[in-house]
């Protein structure tokens, strides 16, 4: 059987970052920057007031109380200011440019609020309540680096430095296709021998949580031709495809039957539990990466975490590797098959981790009650209560 780490390494060696694309900044949420972003101007672009109050010469208000004439108002957005002469003040609003000659702002709270004359009760040292030009960003400073994930604050600074469009690696479009003659769409009646289809919903959501676009292509029966026709139709809009089911050792394995003859998808047994039957390769003229995951819901989920999620990061040009782990103390003994790495569903609380009781790869409710996977190495078959284990938080 193939080691888990080698399977991931093969996948990461095969996937490529998506080509960069210029998009409106509104559309950049969740994408990854494909260029450095520098500011063409300093930010703030000019000295301005941090408060509503009075622009003064600090020397004029060193001894208080003092009453001074108010020569006018400066509001945010004003330009063409007159310089402030000695012994004079002007009202000033937050964000308004500081008049030449002024070197401090007295907050309105320190005054009587007068409009013709104002009494100032507290001295303001030089520089008080002034935002200096360039104190956030100097002209030419790089404010975001290539490889940064674009969130709301990053969209804010893109706009703040005057950018309207930006070069990004887009969120990969991932089509999720389930197979199985036994699958019924949730919301429809359950026929005899059927189960409701859950994997395409779960995997499409996992794709979205991983920062990519997940599309459900629904499910097909176990007919390889139907599978292939649906896959072909979906390839147009896919940067990657995830299938579930139809890759085991039995009969009626449409994914394996349809894709094996192509010679571009490899089906292997990976030394893990759950999730042993795995397939990966490329399909179609554009050589779209395809992950053929096993159908058992817990197996497909664990496979996503271990293999697909890192691949989606690599496709976004981000550093990619195995999922991050923490160490914790296990609250009950655990068992694991020899020669396979186990991923046990568990509840992680602080520094302890409690395996859930139902560990079957079909037991999706137990997965939904878990928030972590305990990793048991290939050479361990059991670990006692109190053992320190490696845990993947979900
Ligand atoms: P397979 O990998 O196709 O042999 O399926 C393994 C098990 O997973 C079977 O019990 C299937 O009924 C179940 N299964 C397969 N696909 C799905 C799905 N999309 N949703 C829920 N269960 C599934
Ligand atoms: Mg099946």
Short mmCIF file of C-alpha atoms and ligand atoms in Angstrom, two decimals:
data_model
loop_
_atom_site.label_atom_id
_atom_site.label_comp_id
_atom_site.label_asym_id
_atom_site.label_seq_id
_atom_site.Cartn_x
_atom_site.Cartn_y
_atom_site.Cartn_z
CA UNK A 1 0.00 0.00 0.00
CA UNK A 2 1.08 3.53 -0.76
CA UNK A 3 2.02 5.73 2.23
CA UNK A 4 -0.25 8.71 2.89
CA UNK A 5 2.65 11.16 2.59
CA UNK A 6 3.69 9.85 -0.79
CA UNK A 7 0.16 10.11 -2.14
CA UNK A 8 0.01 13.76 -1.06
CA UNK A 9 3.47 14.44 -2.49
CA UNK A 10 2.41 12.97 -5.87
CA UNK A 11 -0.69 15.17 -5.89
CA UNK A 12 1.21 18.33 -4.98
CA UNK A 13 3.80 17.59 -7.65
CA UNK A 14 1.04 17.34 -10.26
CA UNK A 15 -1.12 20.38 -9.54
CA UNK A 16 -0.17 23.86 -10.77
CA UNK A 17 -1.15 27.32 -9.54
CA UNK A 18 -3.99 28.78 -11.63
CA UNK A 19 -3.05 31.52 -14.11
CA UNK A 20 -3.38 35.03 -12.65
CA UNK A 21 -6.37 37.10 -13.67
CA UNK A 22 -7.17 40.79 -13.33
CA UNK A 23 -10.43 41.41 -11.45
CA UNK A 24 -12.35 44.34 -10.00
CA UNK A 25 -11.44 44.69 -6.34
CA UNK A 26 -15.05 43.95 -5.36
CA UNK A 27 -14.62 40.51 -6.91
CA UNK A 28 -11.30 39.76 -5.23
CA UNK A 29 -12.60 38.47 -1.88
CA UNK A 30 -11.07 35.08 -1.10
CA UNK A 31 -8.62 35.21 -4.01
CA UNK A 32 -4.85 35.29 -3.57
CA UNK A 33 -2.81 38.30 -4.68
CA UNK A 34 -0.64 37.59 -7.70
CA UNK A 35 1.32 40.87 -7.52
CA UNK A 36 2.76 43.23 -4.92
CA UNK A 37 0.57 46.29 -4.27
CA UNK A 38 2.34 49.61 -3.66
CA UNK A 39 0.77 52.92 -2.78
CA UNK A 40 1.27 55.72 -5.33
CA UNK A 41 0.92 58.36 -2.59
CA UNK A 42 1.63 58.63 1.13
CA UNK A 43 -1.26 57.74 3.44
CA UNK A 44 -2.58 59.96 4.82
CA UNK A 45 -1.75 62.03 1.71
CA UNK A 46 -1.55 65.27 3.77
CA UNK A 47 -1.31 66.37 7.42
CA UNK A 48 -4.85 66.43 8.81
CA UNK A 49 -6.80 66.65 12.02
CA UNK A 50 -7.52 63.52 14.07
CA UNK A 51 -10.36 65.24 15.96
CA UNK A 52 -13.03 67.90 15.75
CA UNK A 53 -11.59 71.00 17.42
CA UNK A 54 -9.39 74.03 16.72
CA UNK A 55 -6.16 74.26 14.74
CA UNK A 56 -3.71 76.39 16.73
CA UNK A 57 -0.10 77.35 17.13
CA UNK A 58 0.87 75.32 20.21
CA UNK A 59 2.83 78.27 21.61
CA UNK A 60 -0.38 80.35 21.69
CA UNK A 61 -2.13 77.87 24.02
CA UNK A 62 0.79 77.01 26.31
CA UNK A 63 -0.70 79.13 29.11
CA UNK A 64 -4.40 78.49 29.77
CA UNK A 65 -7.12 79.50 30.01
CA UNK A 66 -6.71 81.68 26.96
CA UNK A 67 -9.33 83.17 24.64
CA UNK A 68 -8.42 83.55 20.94
CA UNK A 69 -10.25 84.79 17.81
CA UNK A 70 -11.61 82.10 15.42
CA UNK A 71 -10.90 83.12 11.80
CA UNK A 72 -12.98 80.43 10.08
CA UNK A 73 -13.73 76.74 9.56
CA UNK A 74 -11.80 73.97 7.81
CA UNK A 75 -13.98 70.98 6.92
CA UNK A 76 -12.95 67.59 5.54
CA UNK A 77 -12.50 67.97 1.79
CA UNK A 78 -11.49 71.66 1.91
CA UNK A 79 -8.47 72.80 -0.04
CA UNK A 80 -6.72 76.15 -0.77
CA UNK A 81 -6.27 76.98 2.88
CA UNK A 82 -5.09 80.25 4.26
CA UNK A 83 -2.13 80.09 6.60
CA UNK A 84 -2.83 80.61 10.27
CA UNK A 85 -1.23 83.74 11.71
CA UNK A 86 0.07 84.10 15.28
CA UNK A 87 -2.62 84.43 17.95
CA UNK A 88 -5.37 83.13 15.64
CA UNK A 89 -7.18 79.78 15.51
CA UNK A 90 -9.53 78.09 13.08
CA UNK A 91 -12.20 75.49 13.72
CA UNK A 92 -11.18 72.16 12.15
CA UNK A 93 -13.03 68.89 11.57
CA UNK A 94 -11.72 65.32 11.62
CA UNK A 95 -9.94 64.56 8.34
CA UNK A 96 -9.64 68.23 7.32
CA UNK A 97 -6.21 69.41 6.11
CA UNK A 98 -4.11 71.26 8.67
CA UNK A 99 -3.61 74.93 7.69
CA UNK A 100 -0.02 76.09 7.25
CA UNK A 101 1.27 77.68 10.44
CA UNK A 102 -0.83 75.48 12.73
CA UNK A 103 1.08 72.77 14.63
CA UNK A 104 -1.54 71.39 17.03
CA UNK A 105 -5.24 70.64 17.27
CA UNK A 106 -7.16 71.39 20.47
CA UNK A 107 -10.11 68.96 20.78
CA UNK A 108 -13.46 70.74 21.07
CA UNK A 109 -13.92 69.01 24.45
CA UNK A 110 -11.07 71.15 25.89
CA UNK A 111 -12.81 74.41 24.93
CA UNK A 112 -16.06 76.33 25.31
CA UNK A 113 -16.85 75.51 21.65
CA UNK A 114 -17.01 79.18 20.58
CA UNK A 115 -17.34 80.14 16.90
CA UNK A 116 -16.21 83.81 16.91
CA UNK A 117 -13.87 83.54 19.87
CA UNK A 118 -12.96 80.39 21.74
CA UNK A 119 -11.79 79.82 25.29
CA UNK A 120 -9.20 77.09 25.52
CA UNK A 121 -8.86 75.38 28.91
CA UNK A 122 -6.07 72.87 28.30
CA UNK A 123 -2.71 73.34 26.56
CA UNK A 124 -2.10 71.23 23.44
CA UNK A 125 1.53 70.20 22.84
CA UNK A 126 2.96 70.51 19.32
CA UNK A 127 1.61 67.71 17.09
CA UNK A 128 -1.45 67.13 19.27
CA UNK A 129 -4.30 65.32 17.40
CA UNK A 130 -2.55 65.64 14.06
CA UNK A 131 -2.26 62.74 11.62
CA UNK A 132 0.95 63.25 9.71
CA UNK A 133 1.21 62.63 5.97
CA UNK A 134 2.70 59.17 5.37
CA UNK A 135 2.39 57.93 8.95
CA UNK A 136 0.43 54.85 7.77
CA UNK A 137 2.07 54.32 4.36
CA UNK A 138 4.90 56.14 2.62
CA UNK A 139 4.69 56.75 -1.15
CA UNK A 140 5.91 53.62 -2.89
CA UNK A 141 5.50 51.36 0.15
CA UNK A 142 4.29 47.83 -0.58
CA UNK A 143 1.07 47.45 1.42
CA UNK A 144 0.19 43.89 0.32
CA UNK A 145 2.52 41.18 -0.92
CA UNK A 146 1.96 38.62 -3.63
CA UNK A 147 0.54 35.48 -2.00
CA UNK A 148 -1.66 37.31 0.52
CA UNK A 149 -5.20 35.97 0.85
CA UNK A 150 -7.61 38.83 0.15
CA UNK A 151 -10.10 39.44 2.95
CA UNK A 152 -12.25 42.49 3.68
CA UNK A 153 -9.39 44.54 5.18
CA UNK A 154 -7.18 43.75 2.17
CA UNK A 155 -9.95 44.93 -0.18
CA UNK A 156 -10.13 48.05 1.98
CA UNK A 157 -6.44 48.89 1.59
CA UNK A 158 -6.56 48.14 -2.16
CA UNK A 159 -9.24 50.82 -2.45
CA UNK A 160 -7.36 53.00 0.05
CA UNK A 161 -4.31 53.14 -2.22
CA UNK A 162 -6.53 53.93 -5.20
CA UNK A 163 -6.54 50.55 -6.94
CA UNK A 164 -9.66 49.62 -8.91
CA UNK A 165 -8.48 46.32 -10.41
CA UNK A 166 -5.99 43.81 -9.09
CA UNK A 167 -4.14 40.75 -10.34
CA UNK A 168 -5.14 37.62 -8.42
CA UNK A 169 -5.02 33.89 -8.55
CA UNK A 170 -8.73 33.14 -8.70
CA UNK A 171 -10.56 30.79 -6.40
CA UNK A 172 -10.36 27.39 -8.14
CA UNK A 173 -13.72 26.22 -9.54
CA UNK A 174 -14.25 22.71 -8.26
CA UNK A 175 -17.02 20.44 -9.52
CA UNK A 176 -18.21 17.73 -7.13
CA UNK A 177 -19.88 14.68 -8.64
CA UNK A 178 -21.28 11.77 -6.63
CA UNK A 179 -21.87 8.28 -7.97
CA UNK A 180 -24.17 5.56 -6.71
CA UNK A 181 -27.39 3.93 -7.92
CA UNK A 182 -28.57 3.95 -4.30
CA UNK A 183 -28.47 7.71 -3.91
CA UNK A 184 -31.61 9.86 -3.62
CA UNK A 185 -31.59 13.64 -3.58
CA UNK A 186 -32.36 15.01 -0.09
CA UNK A 187 -35.85 16.49 -0.08
CA UNK A 188 -37.19 13.65 -2.22
CA UNK A 189 -38.77 10.42 -0.85
CA UNK A 190 -36.36 7.63 0.06
CA UNK A 191 -36.89 4.56 -2.14
CA UNK A 192 -36.26 0.99 -0.97
CA UNK A 193 -32.55 0.31 -0.73
CA UNK A 194 -31.72 3.98 -1.11
CA UNK A 195 -29.93 6.52 1.09
CA UNK A 196 -29.97 10.27 0.79
CA UNK A 197 -26.97 11.66 -1.05
CA UNK A 198 -24.73 13.60 1.31
CA UNK A 199 -21.21 13.64 -0.08
CA UNK A 200 -21.62 16.22 -2.83
CA UNK A 201 -23.15 18.68 -0.35
CA UNK A 202 -20.43 18.04 2.23
CA UNK A 203 -17.55 18.18 -0.24
CA UNK A 204 -18.83 21.27 -2.05
CA UNK A 205 -19.06 22.99 1.34
CA UNK A 206 -15.54 21.82 2.24
CA UNK A 207 -14.30 23.26 -1.05
CA UNK A 208 -15.88 26.62 -0.25
CA UNK A 209 -14.48 26.59 3.26
CA UNK A 210 -11.05 25.97 1.72
CA UNK A 211 -11.33 29.22 -0.23
CA UNK A 212 -12.39 27.77 -3.59
CA UNK A 213 -15.70 27.69 -5.51
CA UNK A 214 -17.61 24.45 -5.02
CA UNK A 215 -20.27 23.36 -7.50
CA UNK A 216 -22.44 20.29 -6.98
CA UNK A 217 -22.93 18.38 -10.17
CA UNK A 218 -25.38 16.17 -8.26
CA UNK A 219 -25.12 12.42 -8.55
CA UNK A 220 -25.14 9.82 -11.28
CA UNK A 221 -25.94 6.11 -11.18
CA UNK A 222 -23.34 3.38 -11.46
CA UNK A 223 -23.33 3.44 -15.26
CA UNK A 224 -19.79 4.36 -16.43
CA UNK A 225 -21.14 5.98 -19.60
CA UNK A 226 -23.52 8.22 -17.66
CA UNK A 227 -20.65 9.11 -15.35
CA UNK A 228 -18.34 9.93 -18.27
CA UNK A 229 -20.98 12.01 -20.10
CA UNK A 230 -21.70 14.04 -16.97
CA UNK A 231 -17.98 14.50 -16.28
CA UNK A 232 -17.33 15.66 -19.86
CA UNK A 233 -20.13 18.21 -19.63
CA UNK A 234 -18.78 19.55 -16.34
CA UNK A 235 -15.13 19.81 -17.40
CA UNK A 236 -15.76 23.08 -19.22
CA UNK A 237 -16.22 25.00 -16.03
CA UNK A 238 -13.84 23.10 -13.76
CA UNK A 239 -10.34 23.83 -12.52
CA UNK A 240 -10.57 20.56 -10.56
CA UNK A 241 -13.06 17.72 -10.14
CA UNK A 242 -13.89 15.69 -7.06
CA UNK A 243 -15.86 12.48 -7.44
CA UNK A 244 -17.19 10.31 -4.66
CA UNK A 245 -17.83 6.58 -4.77
CA UNK A 246 -17.22 3.98 -7.43
CA UNK A 247 -13.52 3.35 -6.83
CA UNK A 248 -13.55 0.25 -4.62
CA UNK A 249 -12.84 -3.40 -5.40
CA UNK A 250 -16.42 -4.49 -6.08
CA UNK A 251 -18.46 -4.56 -9.26
CA UNK A 252 -20.39 -1.48 -10.37
CA UNK A 253 -17.49 0.91 -9.80
CA UNK A 254 -18.27 3.47 -12.52
CA UNK A 255 -15.47 5.92 -11.75
CA UNK A 256 -12.78 3.28 -11.93
CA UNK A 257 -14.35 1.60 -14.98
CA UNK A 258 -14.70 4.85 -16.90
CA UNK A 259 -11.37 6.46 -16.02
CA UNK A 260 -8.97 3.50 -15.90
CA UNK A 261 -8.85 3.11 -19.71
CA UNK A 262 -7.78 6.74 -20.13
CA UNK A 263 -4.44 5.97 -18.50
CA UNK A 264 -4.25 9.43 -16.94
CA UNK A 265 -5.84 8.56 -13.59
CA UNK A 266 -4.15 6.21 -11.15
CA UNK A 267 -6.19 4.11 -8.70
CA UNK A 268 -4.32 3.01 -5.62
CA UNK A 269 -4.67 1.67 -2.12
CA UNK A 270 -3.35 4.21 0.34
CA UNK A 271 -2.30 2.96 3.78
CA UNK A 272 -4.92 4.84 5.76
CA UNK A 273 -8.18 4.31 7.56
CA UNK A 274 -10.70 5.49 6.64
CA UNK A 275 -10.21 6.15 2.94
CA UNK A 276 -8.00 3.40 1.53
CA UNK A 277 -9.17 3.39 -2.13
CA UNK A 278 -7.93 6.61 -3.72
CA UNK A 279 -7.57 7.84 -7.26
CA UNK A 280 -5.91 10.91 -8.69
CA UNK A 281 -4.98 12.10 -12.15
CA UNK A 282 -5.99 14.45 -14.91
CA UNK A 283 -8.89 14.39 -17.39
CA UNK A 284 -9.92 16.19 -20.57
CA UNK A 285 -7.95 18.22 -23.09
CA UNK A 286 -7.05 20.79 -20.41
CA UNK A 287 -5.73 18.04 -18.13
CA UNK A 288 -8.00 19.05 -15.25
CA UNK A 289 -6.92 17.46 -11.93
CA UNK A 290 -9.43 14.88 -10.68
CA UNK A 291 -9.64 13.45 -7.17
CA UNK A 292 -11.67 10.24 -7.08
CA UNK A 293 -12.54 9.81 -3.42
CA UNK A 294 -14.12 6.75 -1.82
CA UNK A 295 -17.89 6.90 -1.29
CA UNK A 296 -18.17 6.26 2.41
CA UNK A 297 -18.95 9.71 3.75
CA UNK A 298 -16.30 9.78 6.48
CA UNK A 299 -13.72 8.40 4.05
CA UNK A 300 -14.47 11.06 1.48
CA UNK A 301 -14.30 13.78 4.11
CA UNK A 302 -10.98 12.61 5.55
CA UNK A 303 -9.58 12.24 2.02
CA UNK A 304 -10.60 15.82 1.31
CA UNK A 305 -8.78 17.09 4.40
CA UNK A 306 -5.62 15.13 3.67
CA UNK A 307 -5.29 15.46 -0.11
CA UNK A 308 -7.73 17.87 -1.75
CA UNK A 309 -7.44 20.79 0.62
CA UNK A 310 -3.63 21.04 0.28
CA UNK A 311 -3.99 20.72 -3.49
CA UNK A 312 -6.47 23.60 -3.56
CA UNK A 313 -3.95 25.73 -1.67
CA UNK A 314 -1.25 24.85 -4.21
CA UNK A 315 -3.65 25.80 -7.03
CA UNK A 316 -4.01 29.21 -5.39
CA UNK A 317 -0.26 29.64 -5.28
CA UNK A 318 -0.14 29.21 -1.50
CA UNK A 319 2.35 27.06 0.43
CA UNK A 320 0.83 23.60 0.68
CA UNK A 321 1.52 20.54 2.79
CA UNK A 322 -0.13 18.12 5.17
CA UNK A 323 -2.79 19.52 7.51
CA UNK A 324 -1.51 21.30 10.61
CA UNK A 325 -1.59 19.24 13.82
CA UNK A 326 -1.53 19.87 17.56
CA UNK A 327 -0.59 17.53 20.41
CA UNK A 328 -3.15 16.41 22.96
CA UNK A 329 -3.71 13.72 25.57
CA UNK A 330 -6.20 11.05 24.59
CA UNK A 331 -8.96 10.37 27.16
CA UNK A 332 -9.62 6.72 26.19
CA UNK A 333 -7.62 3.86 24.68
CA UNK A 334 -7.63 3.78 20.87
CA UNK A 335 -7.03 1.00 18.35
CA UNK A 336 -5.70 1.14 14.84
CA UNK A 337 -5.01 -1.46 12.12
CA UNK A 338 -1.35 -2.41 11.66
CA UNK A 339 0.31 -0.80 8.66
CA UNK A 340 -2.30 1.92 8.20
CA UNK A 341 -2.41 5.45 9.50
CA UNK A 342 -5.71 5.99 11.29
CA UNK A 343 -7.68 9.20 11.47
CA UNK A 344 -10.10 8.77 14.36
CA UNK A 345 -13.00 11.15 14.81
CA UNK A 346 -12.69 12.95 18.13
CA UNK A 347 -13.63 15.94 20.22
CA UNK A 348 -10.68 18.19 21.06
CA UNK A 349 -11.07 20.32 24.21
CA UNK A 350 -8.01 22.30 25.18
CA UNK A 351 -5.19 19.81 25.64
CA UNK A 352 -7.30 16.65 25.79
CA UNK A 353 -8.93 14.76 22.97
CA UNK A 354 -11.81 12.29 23.32
CA UNK A 355 -12.40 9.77 20.52
CA UNK A 356 -16.08 9.48 19.61
CA UNK A 357 -17.54 6.01 20.09
CA UNK A 358 -18.67 5.32 16.52
CA UNK A 359 -15.65 5.07 14.23
CA UNK A 360 -17.26 3.42 11.16
CA UNK A 361 -16.48 5.13 7.88
CA UNK A 362 -20.23 5.26 7.14
CA UNK A 363 -21.03 6.91 10.49
CA UNK A 364 -21.50 10.45 9.31
CA UNK A 365 -23.38 11.60 12.40
CA UNK A 366 -20.32 10.74 14.48
CA UNK A 367 -18.20 12.87 12.15
CA UNK A 368 -20.66 15.71 12.54
CA UNK A 369 -20.24 15.45 16.33
CA UNK A 370 -16.43 15.60 16.06
CA UNK A 371 -14.16 18.62 15.73
CA UNK A 372 -10.84 16.85 15.24
CA UNK A 373 -9.08 13.77 13.89
CA UNK A 374 -6.66 11.78 16.05
CA UNK A 375 -3.74 10.57 13.93
CA UNK A 376 -2.48 7.10 14.89
CA UNK A 377 0.78 6.20 13.12
CA UNK A 378 1.09 3.13 10.85
CA UNK A 379 3.22 1.17 13.33
CA UNK A 380 0.87 1.59 16.31
CA UNK A 381 -2.04 -0.81 16.81
CA UNK A 382 -3.22 0.59 20.12
CA UNK A 383 -2.56 3.52 22.39
CA UNK A 384 -3.47 3.63 26.09
CA UNK A 385 -5.60 6.27 27.76
CA UNK A 386 -3.34 9.21 28.61
CA UNK A 387 -1.09 8.79 25.59
CA UNK A 388 0.03 11.93 23.83
CA UNK A 389 -1.29 11.95 20.27
CA UNK A 390 -1.16 14.10 17.17
CA UNK A 391 -4.48 15.73 16.32
CA UNK A 392 -5.78 17.51 13.23
CA UNK A 393 -8.28 20.17 14.34
CA UNK A 394 -11.13 20.39 11.83
P1 LIG B 1 -18.67 3.22 -2.89
O1 LIG B 1 -17.37 3.91 -2.65
O2 LIG B 1 -19.38 3.73 -4.11
O3 LIG B 1 -18.49 1.75 -2.91
O4 LIG B 1 -19.60 3.57 -1.69
C1 LIG B 1 -19.24 3.19 -0.37
C2 LIG B 1 -20.37 3.47 0.58
O5 LIG B 1 -20.61 4.85 0.64
C3 LIG B 1 -21.70 2.85 0.20
O6 LIG B 1 -22.33 2.41 1.38
C4 LIG B 1 -22.45 3.99 -0.43
O7 LIG B 1 -23.85 3.84 -0.31
C5 LIG B 1 -21.96 5.16 0.36
N1 LIG B 1 -22.00 6.37 -0.45
C6 LIG B 1 -21.43 6.49 -1.67
N2 LIG B 1 -21.63 7.71 -2.18
C7 LIG B 1 -22.36 8.39 -1.27
C8 LIG B 1 -22.90 9.70 -1.22
N3 LIG B 1 -22.71 10.55 -2.22
N4 LIG B 1 -23.61 10.08 -0.13
C9 LIG B 1 -23.76 9.20 0.88
N5 LIG B 1 -23.29 7.96 0.90
C10 LIG B 1 -22.59 7.54 -0.17
MG1 LIG B 2 -20.97 3.16 -5.17
#
